[in-house]
């Protein structure tokens, strides 16, 4: 998805999501010949349930019907971040300090685009990652294409 449309969609949708008491984590749009998919990830301190997704979906669908930013047919999906939650804003990297993550860069850093390791803080401009071979790399936030937590399924099973 072009950053222009992604930014336009985020700018349109974020105030509605925030107004309902949620945080808009990520907007993904996958165009397709038939019906494209617009996927929103939302979060809230108390967590996200089906009702929350339906509520946001109704409000955002009404807004998009009026504004019509996507020229072709699309399906709207609203979901919770899940265990492999996306990390987008500096606060996300701070909140999950000490957790394992996988990060994909737009351009290579030290000849590498994909990194896995433990989050070790951020200064607001870059995030420090301790890689699996115990190196510490500083990854500029502006250069991160995708970042997600790596779920610890064994730990999650004990909690449920």
Short mmCIF file of N, CA and C in Angstrom, two decimals:
data_model
loop_
_atom_site.label_atom_id
_atom_site.label_comp_id
_atom_site.label_asym_id
_atom_site.label_seq_id
_atom_site.Cartn_x
_atom_site.Cartn_y
_atom_site.Cartn_z
N UNK A 1 0.85 -1.18 0.00
CA UNK A 1 0.00 0.00 0.00
C UNK A 1 0.89 1.24 0.00
N UNK A 2 0.53 2.21 -0.80
CA UNK A 2 1.30 3.44 -0.83
C UNK A 2 1.16 4.17 0.50
N UNK A 3 2.24 4.82 0.93
CA UNK A 3 2.19 5.52 2.21
C UNK A 3 1.19 6.65 2.19
N UNK A 4 0.93 7.23 1.00
CA UNK A 4 -0.04 8.32 0.90
C UNK A 4 -1.42 7.88 1.36
N UNK A 5 -1.92 6.77 0.79
CA UNK A 5 -3.24 6.26 1.15
C UNK A 5 -3.26 5.79 2.60
N UNK A 6 -2.19 5.11 3.02
CA UNK A 6 -2.12 4.62 4.39
C UNK A 6 -2.20 5.78 5.39
N UNK A 7 -1.45 6.85 5.12
CA UNK A 7 -1.48 8.03 6.00
C UNK A 7 -2.84 8.71 5.97
N UNK A 8 -3.44 8.80 4.78
CA UNK A 8 -4.77 9.41 4.65
C UNK A 8 -5.79 8.62 5.46
N UNK A 9 -5.74 7.28 5.34
CA UNK A 9 -6.67 6.42 6.09
C UNK A 9 -6.45 6.56 7.60
N UNK A 10 -5.18 6.56 8.03
CA UNK A 10 -4.88 6.71 9.46
C UNK A 10 -5.40 8.04 9.98
N UNK A 11 -5.18 9.12 9.23
CA UNK A 11 -5.61 10.45 9.63
C UNK A 11 -7.13 10.53 9.74
N UNK A 12 -7.83 9.86 8.82
CA UNK A 12 -9.30 9.84 8.84
C UNK A 12 -9.83 9.01 10.00
N UNK A 13 -9.26 7.81 10.17
CA UNK A 13 -9.81 6.81 11.08
C UNK A 13 -9.41 7.02 12.54
N UNK A 14 -8.18 7.49 12.79
CA UNK A 14 -7.66 7.57 14.16
C UNK A 14 -8.56 8.39 15.10
N UNK A 15 -9.04 9.58 14.70
CA UNK A 15 -9.89 10.35 15.63
C UNK A 15 -11.18 9.60 16.02
N UNK A 16 -11.75 8.84 15.09
CA UNK A 16 -12.97 8.07 15.37
C UNK A 16 -12.65 6.97 16.39
N UNK A 17 -11.56 6.25 16.15
CA UNK A 17 -11.15 5.15 17.04
C UNK A 17 -10.83 5.71 18.43
N UNK A 18 -10.05 6.81 18.48
CA UNK A 18 -9.71 7.44 19.76
C UNK A 18 -10.97 7.92 20.48
N UNK A 19 -11.92 8.48 19.72
CA UNK A 19 -13.16 9.00 20.28
C UNK A 19 -13.99 7.90 20.95
N UNK A 20 -13.83 6.67 20.47
CA UNK A 20 -14.54 5.53 21.06
C UNK A 20 -13.77 4.96 22.25
N UNK A 21 -12.58 5.50 22.51
CA UNK A 21 -11.81 5.06 23.68
C UNK A 21 -10.77 3.99 23.38
N UNK A 22 -10.41 3.85 22.11
CA UNK A 22 -9.41 2.84 21.73
C UNK A 22 -8.19 3.51 21.11
N UNK A 23 -7.13 2.71 20.97
CA UNK A 23 -5.92 3.17 20.28
C UNK A 23 -5.88 2.47 18.93
N UNK A 24 -5.64 3.23 17.86
CA UNK A 24 -5.44 2.64 16.53
C UNK A 24 -3.96 2.28 16.42
N UNK A 25 -3.68 0.97 16.39
CA UNK A 25 -2.28 0.52 16.34
C UNK A 25 -1.73 0.56 14.93
N UNK A 26 -2.52 0.05 13.98
CA UNK A 26 -1.98 -0.15 12.65
C UNK A 26 -3.11 -0.19 11.64
N UNK A 27 -2.85 0.36 10.45
CA UNK A 27 -3.77 0.29 9.32
C UNK A 27 -3.05 -0.45 8.21
N UNK A 28 -3.67 -1.52 7.71
CA UNK A 28 -3.10 -2.26 6.58
C UNK A 28 -4.15 -2.30 5.48
N UNK A 29 -3.74 -2.00 4.26
CA UNK A 29 -4.66 -2.11 3.13
C UNK A 29 -4.03 -2.99 2.07
N UNK A 30 -4.74 -4.05 1.69
CA UNK A 30 -4.27 -4.95 0.64
C UNK A 30 -5.23 -4.86 -0.52
N UNK A 31 -4.85 -4.14 -1.59
CA UNK A 31 -5.73 -4.06 -2.76
C UNK A 31 -5.77 -5.42 -3.44
N UNK A 32 -6.80 -5.65 -4.24
CA UNK A 32 -6.90 -6.91 -4.94
C UNK A 32 -7.80 -6.68 -6.14
N UNK A 33 -7.73 -7.58 -7.12
CA UNK A 33 -8.57 -7.40 -8.32
C UNK A 33 -10.04 -7.44 -7.98
N UNK A 34 -10.41 -8.34 -7.07
CA UNK A 34 -11.81 -8.44 -6.66
C UNK A 34 -12.07 -7.44 -5.56
N UNK A 35 -12.03 -7.93 -4.34
CA UNK A 35 -12.31 -7.10 -3.18
C UNK A 35 -11.04 -7.00 -2.34
N UNK A 36 -10.59 -5.78 -2.09
CA UNK A 36 -9.41 -5.58 -1.25
C UNK A 36 -9.76 -5.73 0.22
N UNK A 37 -8.74 -5.66 1.08
CA UNK A 37 -8.97 -5.77 2.52
C UNK A 37 -8.34 -4.58 3.23
N UNK A 38 -9.16 -3.91 4.05
CA UNK A 38 -8.67 -2.85 4.92
C UNK A 38 -8.72 -3.42 6.34
N UNK A 39 -7.55 -3.59 6.94
CA UNK A 39 -7.47 -4.19 8.27
C UNK A 39 -6.99 -3.17 9.28
N UNK A 40 -7.73 -3.03 10.37
CA UNK A 40 -7.35 -2.13 11.45
C UNK A 40 -7.04 -2.96 12.68
N UNK A 41 -5.96 -2.62 13.35
CA UNK A 41 -5.64 -3.24 14.64
C UNK A 41 -5.89 -2.18 15.71
N UNK A 42 -6.72 -2.54 16.70
CA UNK A 42 -7.04 -1.60 17.77
C UNK A 42 -6.63 -2.21 19.11
N UNK A 43 -6.45 -1.34 20.10
CA UNK A 43 -6.09 -1.82 21.43
C UNK A 43 -6.72 -0.90 22.47
N UNK A 44 -6.77 -1.40 23.69
CA UNK A 44 -7.26 -0.63 24.84
C UNK A 44 -6.62 -1.23 26.08
N UNK A 45 -6.45 -0.44 27.14
CA UNK A 45 -5.81 -0.96 28.36
C UNK A 45 -6.51 -2.23 28.90
N UNK A 46 -7.83 -2.30 28.76
CA UNK A 46 -8.57 -3.46 29.28
C UNK A 46 -8.56 -4.63 28.30
N UNK A 47 -7.93 -4.45 27.14
CA UNK A 47 -7.95 -5.50 26.12
C UNK A 47 -9.11 -5.28 25.16
N UNK A 48 -9.17 -6.10 24.13
CA UNK A 48 -10.16 -5.95 23.06
C UNK A 48 -10.98 -7.22 22.93
N UNK A 49 -12.30 -7.05 22.88
CA UNK A 49 -13.20 -8.18 22.66
C UNK A 49 -13.93 -8.01 21.34
N UNK A 50 -14.75 -9.00 21.00
CA UNK A 50 -15.52 -8.98 19.75
C UNK A 50 -16.40 -7.72 19.68
N UNK A 51 -17.05 -7.37 20.81
CA UNK A 51 -17.95 -6.20 20.82
C UNK A 51 -17.18 -4.94 20.47
N UNK A 52 -15.95 -4.83 20.98
CA UNK A 52 -15.13 -3.64 20.68
C UNK A 52 -14.86 -3.55 19.19
N UNK A 53 -14.51 -4.67 18.58
CA UNK A 53 -14.22 -4.70 17.14
C UNK A 53 -15.46 -4.33 16.34
N UNK A 54 -16.62 -4.87 16.75
CA UNK A 54 -17.87 -4.56 16.03
C UNK A 54 -18.21 -3.08 16.15
N UNK A 55 -18.01 -2.52 17.34
CA UNK A 55 -18.32 -1.10 17.57
C UNK A 55 -17.46 -0.21 16.68
N UNK A 56 -16.16 -0.48 16.66
CA UNK A 56 -15.23 0.31 15.83
C UNK A 56 -15.56 0.10 14.36
N UNK A 57 -15.85 -1.14 13.97
CA UNK A 57 -16.16 -1.47 12.58
C UNK A 57 -17.37 -0.66 12.10
N UNK A 58 -18.44 -0.61 12.91
CA UNK A 58 -19.64 0.15 12.54
C UNK A 58 -19.33 1.62 12.31
N UNK A 59 -18.61 2.23 13.27
CA UNK A 59 -18.31 3.67 13.20
C UNK A 59 -17.38 3.99 12.03
N UNK A 60 -16.36 3.16 11.84
CA UNK A 60 -15.39 3.40 10.76
C UNK A 60 -16.05 3.18 9.41
N UNK A 61 -16.90 2.15 9.29
CA UNK A 61 -17.61 1.88 8.02
C UNK A 61 -18.48 3.09 7.64
N UNK A 62 -19.17 3.66 8.63
CA UNK A 62 -20.02 4.84 8.37
C UNK A 62 -19.18 6.01 7.89
N UNK A 63 -18.04 6.22 8.53
CA UNK A 63 -17.13 7.31 8.14
C UNK A 63 -16.61 7.10 6.71
N UNK A 64 -16.17 5.87 6.41
CA UNK A 64 -15.59 5.59 5.09
C UNK A 64 -16.64 5.67 3.98
N UNK A 65 -17.90 5.35 4.32
CA UNK A 65 -18.97 5.49 3.32
C UNK A 65 -19.12 6.96 2.91
N UNK A 66 -18.97 7.86 3.86
CA UNK A 66 -19.10 9.29 3.60
C UNK A 66 -17.85 9.81 2.88
N UNK A 67 -16.67 9.50 3.43
CA UNK A 67 -15.40 10.06 2.90
C UNK A 67 -14.95 9.39 1.61
N UNK A 68 -15.22 8.08 1.48
CA UNK A 68 -14.90 7.29 0.29
C UNK A 68 -13.44 7.40 -0.18
N UNK A 69 -12.44 7.14 0.71
CA UNK A 69 -11.04 7.30 0.32
C UNK A 69 -10.49 6.16 -0.56
N UNK A 70 -11.18 5.01 -0.56
CA UNK A 70 -10.69 3.86 -1.32
C UNK A 70 -11.58 3.69 -2.55
N UNK A 71 -11.01 3.84 -3.75
CA UNK A 71 -11.83 3.85 -4.96
C UNK A 71 -12.47 2.51 -5.32
N UNK A 72 -11.89 1.39 -4.88
CA UNK A 72 -12.41 0.08 -5.28
C UNK A 72 -13.14 -0.60 -4.13
N UNK A 73 -13.73 -1.74 -4.41
CA UNK A 73 -14.43 -2.51 -3.37
C UNK A 73 -13.43 -3.06 -2.37
N UNK A 74 -13.80 -3.06 -1.09
CA UNK A 74 -12.90 -3.60 -0.06
C UNK A 74 -13.73 -4.15 1.09
N UNK A 75 -13.10 -5.00 1.87
CA UNK A 75 -13.70 -5.57 3.08
C UNK A 75 -12.99 -4.96 4.27
N UNK A 76 -13.75 -4.51 5.26
CA UNK A 76 -13.18 -3.90 6.46
C UNK A 76 -13.08 -4.96 7.55
N UNK A 77 -11.89 -5.12 8.11
CA UNK A 77 -11.68 -6.04 9.23
C UNK A 77 -11.08 -5.26 10.38
N UNK A 78 -11.63 -5.43 11.57
CA UNK A 78 -11.09 -4.78 12.76
C UNK A 78 -10.69 -5.89 13.71
N UNK A 79 -9.45 -5.87 14.19
CA UNK A 79 -9.04 -6.94 15.09
C UNK A 79 -8.16 -6.43 16.21
N UNK A 80 -8.03 -7.28 17.22
CA UNK A 80 -7.15 -6.98 18.35
C UNK A 80 -5.73 -7.29 17.91
N UNK A 81 -4.74 -6.77 18.64
CA UNK A 81 -3.36 -6.98 18.20
C UNK A 81 -2.90 -8.43 18.25
N UNK A 82 -3.48 -9.26 19.12
CA UNK A 82 -3.04 -10.65 19.20
C UNK A 82 -1.70 -10.76 19.90
N UNK A 83 -1.22 -11.99 20.02
CA UNK A 83 0.04 -12.23 20.74
C UNK A 83 1.24 -11.69 19.97
N UNK A 84 1.16 -11.73 18.64
CA UNK A 84 2.28 -11.21 17.83
C UNK A 84 1.98 -9.76 17.44
N UNK A 85 1.57 -8.97 18.42
CA UNK A 85 1.09 -7.62 18.18
C UNK A 85 2.09 -6.76 17.41
N UNK A 86 1.58 -5.90 16.53
CA UNK A 86 2.46 -4.98 15.82
C UNK A 86 2.99 -3.90 16.76
N UNK A 87 4.23 -3.49 16.53
CA UNK A 87 4.85 -2.40 17.28
C UNK A 87 5.02 -1.27 16.27
N UNK A 88 4.39 -0.12 16.55
CA UNK A 88 4.39 0.95 15.57
C UNK A 88 4.98 2.23 16.13
N UNK A 89 4.50 2.64 17.30
CA UNK A 89 4.91 3.92 17.89
C UNK A 89 6.04 3.71 18.90
N UNK A 90 6.84 4.76 19.16
CA UNK A 90 7.92 4.60 20.16
C UNK A 90 7.40 4.05 21.49
N UNK A 91 6.17 4.46 21.90
CA UNK A 91 5.62 3.99 23.18
C UNK A 91 5.45 2.47 23.19
N UNK A 92 5.14 1.88 22.02
CA UNK A 92 4.98 0.43 21.95
C UNK A 92 6.30 -0.26 22.27
N UNK A 93 7.39 0.27 21.71
CA UNK A 93 8.70 -0.33 21.96
C UNK A 93 9.09 -0.19 23.43
N UNK A 94 8.71 0.94 24.04
CA UNK A 94 8.99 1.15 25.48
C UNK A 94 8.17 0.19 26.33
N UNK A 95 6.86 0.09 26.01
CA UNK A 95 5.95 -0.74 26.81
C UNK A 95 6.39 -2.20 26.81
N UNK A 96 6.97 -2.67 25.71
CA UNK A 96 7.33 -4.08 25.61
C UNK A 96 8.84 -4.31 25.72
N UNK A 97 9.51 -3.39 26.39
CA UNK A 97 10.94 -3.52 26.67
C UNK A 97 11.18 -4.87 27.36
N UNK A 98 12.20 -5.61 26.90
CA UNK A 98 12.50 -6.91 27.50
C UNK A 98 11.80 -8.07 26.82
N UNK A 99 10.87 -7.77 25.90
CA UNK A 99 10.16 -8.82 25.15
C UNK A 99 10.92 -9.11 23.86
N UNK A 100 10.67 -10.29 23.30
CA UNK A 100 11.29 -10.67 22.03
C UNK A 100 10.47 -10.09 20.88
N UNK A 101 11.17 -9.66 19.84
CA UNK A 101 10.50 -9.05 18.68
C UNK A 101 11.23 -9.41 17.40
N UNK A 102 10.50 -9.31 16.30
CA UNK A 102 11.15 -9.40 14.98
C UNK A 102 10.88 -8.09 14.26
N UNK A 103 11.93 -7.56 13.68
CA UNK A 103 11.86 -6.24 13.05
C UNK A 103 12.41 -6.33 11.63
N UNK A 104 11.65 -5.74 10.70
CA UNK A 104 12.08 -5.71 9.30
C UNK A 104 12.33 -4.26 8.93
N UNK A 105 13.50 -3.99 8.37
CA UNK A 105 13.88 -2.62 8.02
C UNK A 105 13.57 -2.32 6.55
N UNK A 106 13.35 -1.05 6.24
CA UNK A 106 13.14 -0.61 4.86
C UNK A 106 14.46 -0.78 4.09
N UNK A 107 15.55 -0.31 4.70
CA UNK A 107 16.88 -0.42 4.09
C UNK A 107 17.78 -1.20 5.06
N UNK A 108 18.75 -1.94 4.52
CA UNK A 108 19.61 -2.75 5.39
C UNK A 108 20.42 -1.92 6.39
N UNK A 109 20.64 -2.49 7.57
CA UNK A 109 21.52 -1.94 8.60
C UNK A 109 22.60 -2.99 8.78
N UNK A 110 23.85 -2.56 8.64
CA UNK A 110 24.98 -3.51 8.71
C UNK A 110 24.72 -4.72 7.80
N UNK A 111 24.17 -4.44 6.59
CA UNK A 111 23.96 -5.48 5.59
C UNK A 111 22.78 -6.40 5.86
N UNK A 112 21.94 -6.05 6.81
CA UNK A 112 20.85 -6.94 7.22
C UNK A 112 19.53 -6.16 7.26
N UNK A 113 18.43 -6.80 6.78
CA UNK A 113 17.11 -6.15 6.82
C UNK A 113 16.21 -6.72 7.89
N UNK A 114 16.41 -8.01 8.24
CA UNK A 114 15.54 -8.65 9.23
C UNK A 114 16.32 -8.94 10.51
N UNK A 115 15.71 -8.56 11.62
CA UNK A 115 16.36 -8.76 12.92
C UNK A 115 15.38 -9.45 13.87
N UNK A 116 15.92 -10.29 14.75
CA UNK A 116 15.14 -10.91 15.82
C UNK A 116 15.94 -10.75 17.09
N UNK A 117 15.24 -10.51 18.19
CA UNK A 117 15.97 -10.39 19.44
C UNK A 117 15.08 -9.80 20.52
N UNK A 118 15.74 -9.32 21.58
CA UNK A 118 15.03 -8.77 22.74
C UNK A 118 15.10 -7.24 22.69
N UNK A 119 13.94 -6.60 22.89
CA UNK A 119 13.89 -5.14 22.89
C UNK A 119 14.62 -4.62 24.13
N UNK A 120 15.53 -3.67 23.92
CA UNK A 120 16.34 -3.12 25.02
C UNK A 120 16.26 -1.61 25.06
N UNK A 121 15.04 -1.06 24.91
CA UNK A 121 14.85 0.38 25.09
C UNK A 121 14.85 1.17 23.79
N UNK A 122 14.36 2.40 23.93
CA UNK A 122 14.31 3.33 22.80
C UNK A 122 14.59 4.73 23.31
N UNK A 123 15.15 5.55 22.44
CA UNK A 123 15.39 6.96 22.81
C UNK A 123 14.39 7.86 22.07
N UNK A 124 13.38 7.25 21.46
CA UNK A 124 12.41 8.04 20.70
C UNK A 124 12.76 8.15 19.23
N UNK A 125 14.03 7.92 18.87
CA UNK A 125 14.47 7.98 17.47
C UNK A 125 14.86 6.61 16.94
N UNK A 126 15.39 5.78 17.84
CA UNK A 126 15.78 4.43 17.43
C UNK A 126 15.51 3.47 18.59
N UNK A 127 15.44 2.19 18.21
CA UNK A 127 15.19 1.16 19.21
C UNK A 127 16.43 0.28 19.29
N UNK A 128 16.78 -0.14 20.49
CA UNK A 128 17.92 -1.03 20.66
C UNK A 128 17.40 -2.45 20.75
N UNK A 129 18.02 -3.32 19.96
CA UNK A 129 17.63 -4.73 19.94
C UNK A 129 18.85 -5.56 20.26
N UNK A 130 18.71 -6.47 21.21
CA UNK A 130 19.78 -7.42 21.51
C UNK A 130 19.49 -8.66 20.68
N UNK A 131 20.32 -8.90 19.67
CA UNK A 131 20.05 -9.99 18.73
C UNK A 131 20.34 -11.34 19.38
N UNK A 132 19.94 -12.42 18.68
CA UNK A 132 20.09 -13.76 19.24
C UNK A 132 21.56 -14.15 19.41
N UNK A 133 22.47 -13.46 18.69
CA UNK A 133 23.90 -13.74 18.90
C UNK A 133 24.52 -12.69 19.84
N UNK A 134 23.67 -12.08 20.69
CA UNK A 134 24.08 -11.17 21.78
C UNK A 134 24.70 -9.85 21.31
N UNK A 135 24.49 -9.48 20.04
CA UNK A 135 24.91 -8.15 19.58
C UNK A 135 23.82 -7.15 19.93
N UNK A 136 24.19 -5.91 20.15
CA UNK A 136 23.18 -4.86 20.32
C UNK A 136 23.21 -3.97 19.09
N UNK A 137 22.04 -3.85 18.44
CA UNK A 137 21.95 -3.00 17.26
C UNK A 137 20.95 -1.89 17.52
N UNK A 138 21.26 -0.72 16.98
CA UNK A 138 20.37 0.43 17.10
C UNK A 138 19.64 0.57 15.76
N UNK A 139 18.31 0.45 15.80
CA UNK A 139 17.52 0.48 14.57
C UNK A 139 16.66 1.76 14.55
N UNK A 140 16.90 2.65 13.56
CA UNK A 140 16.14 3.90 13.49
C UNK A 140 14.65 3.62 13.28
N UNK A 141 13.81 4.20 14.13
CA UNK A 141 12.36 4.00 14.03
C UNK A 141 11.82 4.38 12.65
N UNK A 142 12.34 5.44 12.07
CA UNK A 142 11.86 5.91 10.77
C UNK A 142 12.13 4.90 9.66
N UNK A 143 13.08 3.98 9.89
CA UNK A 143 13.46 2.99 8.88
C UNK A 143 12.81 1.63 9.08
N UNK A 144 11.97 1.51 10.12
CA UNK A 144 11.35 0.21 10.40
C UNK A 144 10.14 0.04 9.50
N UNK A 145 10.15 -1.05 8.71
CA UNK A 145 9.01 -1.34 7.85
C UNK A 145 7.93 -2.07 8.63
N UNK A 146 8.33 -3.11 9.38
CA UNK A 146 7.39 -3.89 10.19
C UNK A 146 8.08 -4.33 11.46
N UNK A 147 7.35 -4.31 12.56
CA UNK A 147 7.88 -4.84 13.82
C UNK A 147 6.74 -5.52 14.55
N UNK A 148 6.99 -6.73 15.05
CA UNK A 148 5.99 -7.48 15.80
C UNK A 148 6.65 -8.19 16.96
N UNK A 149 5.88 -8.37 18.03
CA UNK A 149 6.36 -9.19 19.14
C UNK A 149 6.42 -10.64 18.68
N UNK A 150 7.34 -11.39 19.24
CA UNK A 150 7.40 -12.83 19.03
C UNK A 150 6.74 -13.44 20.26
N UNK A 151 5.57 -14.07 20.08
CA UNK A 151 4.85 -14.57 21.25
C UNK A 151 5.60 -15.70 21.95
N UNK A 152 5.48 -15.71 23.26
CA UNK A 152 6.01 -16.81 24.06
C UNK A 152 4.81 -17.69 24.39
N UNK A 153 4.52 -18.65 23.50
CA UNK A 153 3.30 -19.45 23.63
C UNK A 153 3.27 -20.26 24.92
N UNK A 154 4.43 -20.75 25.36
CA UNK A 154 4.44 -21.55 26.59
C UNK A 154 4.03 -20.72 27.78
N UNK A 155 4.53 -19.48 27.85
CA UNK A 155 4.17 -18.59 28.96
C UNK A 155 2.69 -18.24 28.88
N UNK A 156 2.19 -17.99 27.66
CA UNK A 156 0.77 -17.64 27.48
C UNK A 156 -0.13 -18.78 27.93
N UNK A 157 0.27 -20.04 27.67
CA UNK A 157 -0.55 -21.19 28.05
C UNK A 157 -0.71 -21.25 29.56
N UNK A 158 0.35 -20.92 30.30
CA UNK A 158 0.29 -20.95 31.76
C UNK A 158 -0.68 -19.90 32.31
N UNK A 159 -0.79 -18.75 31.59
CA UNK A 159 -1.67 -17.67 32.05
C UNK A 159 -3.12 -17.97 31.79
N UNK A 160 -3.42 -18.75 30.75
CA UNK A 160 -4.85 -18.93 30.40
C UNK A 160 -5.52 -20.03 31.18
#
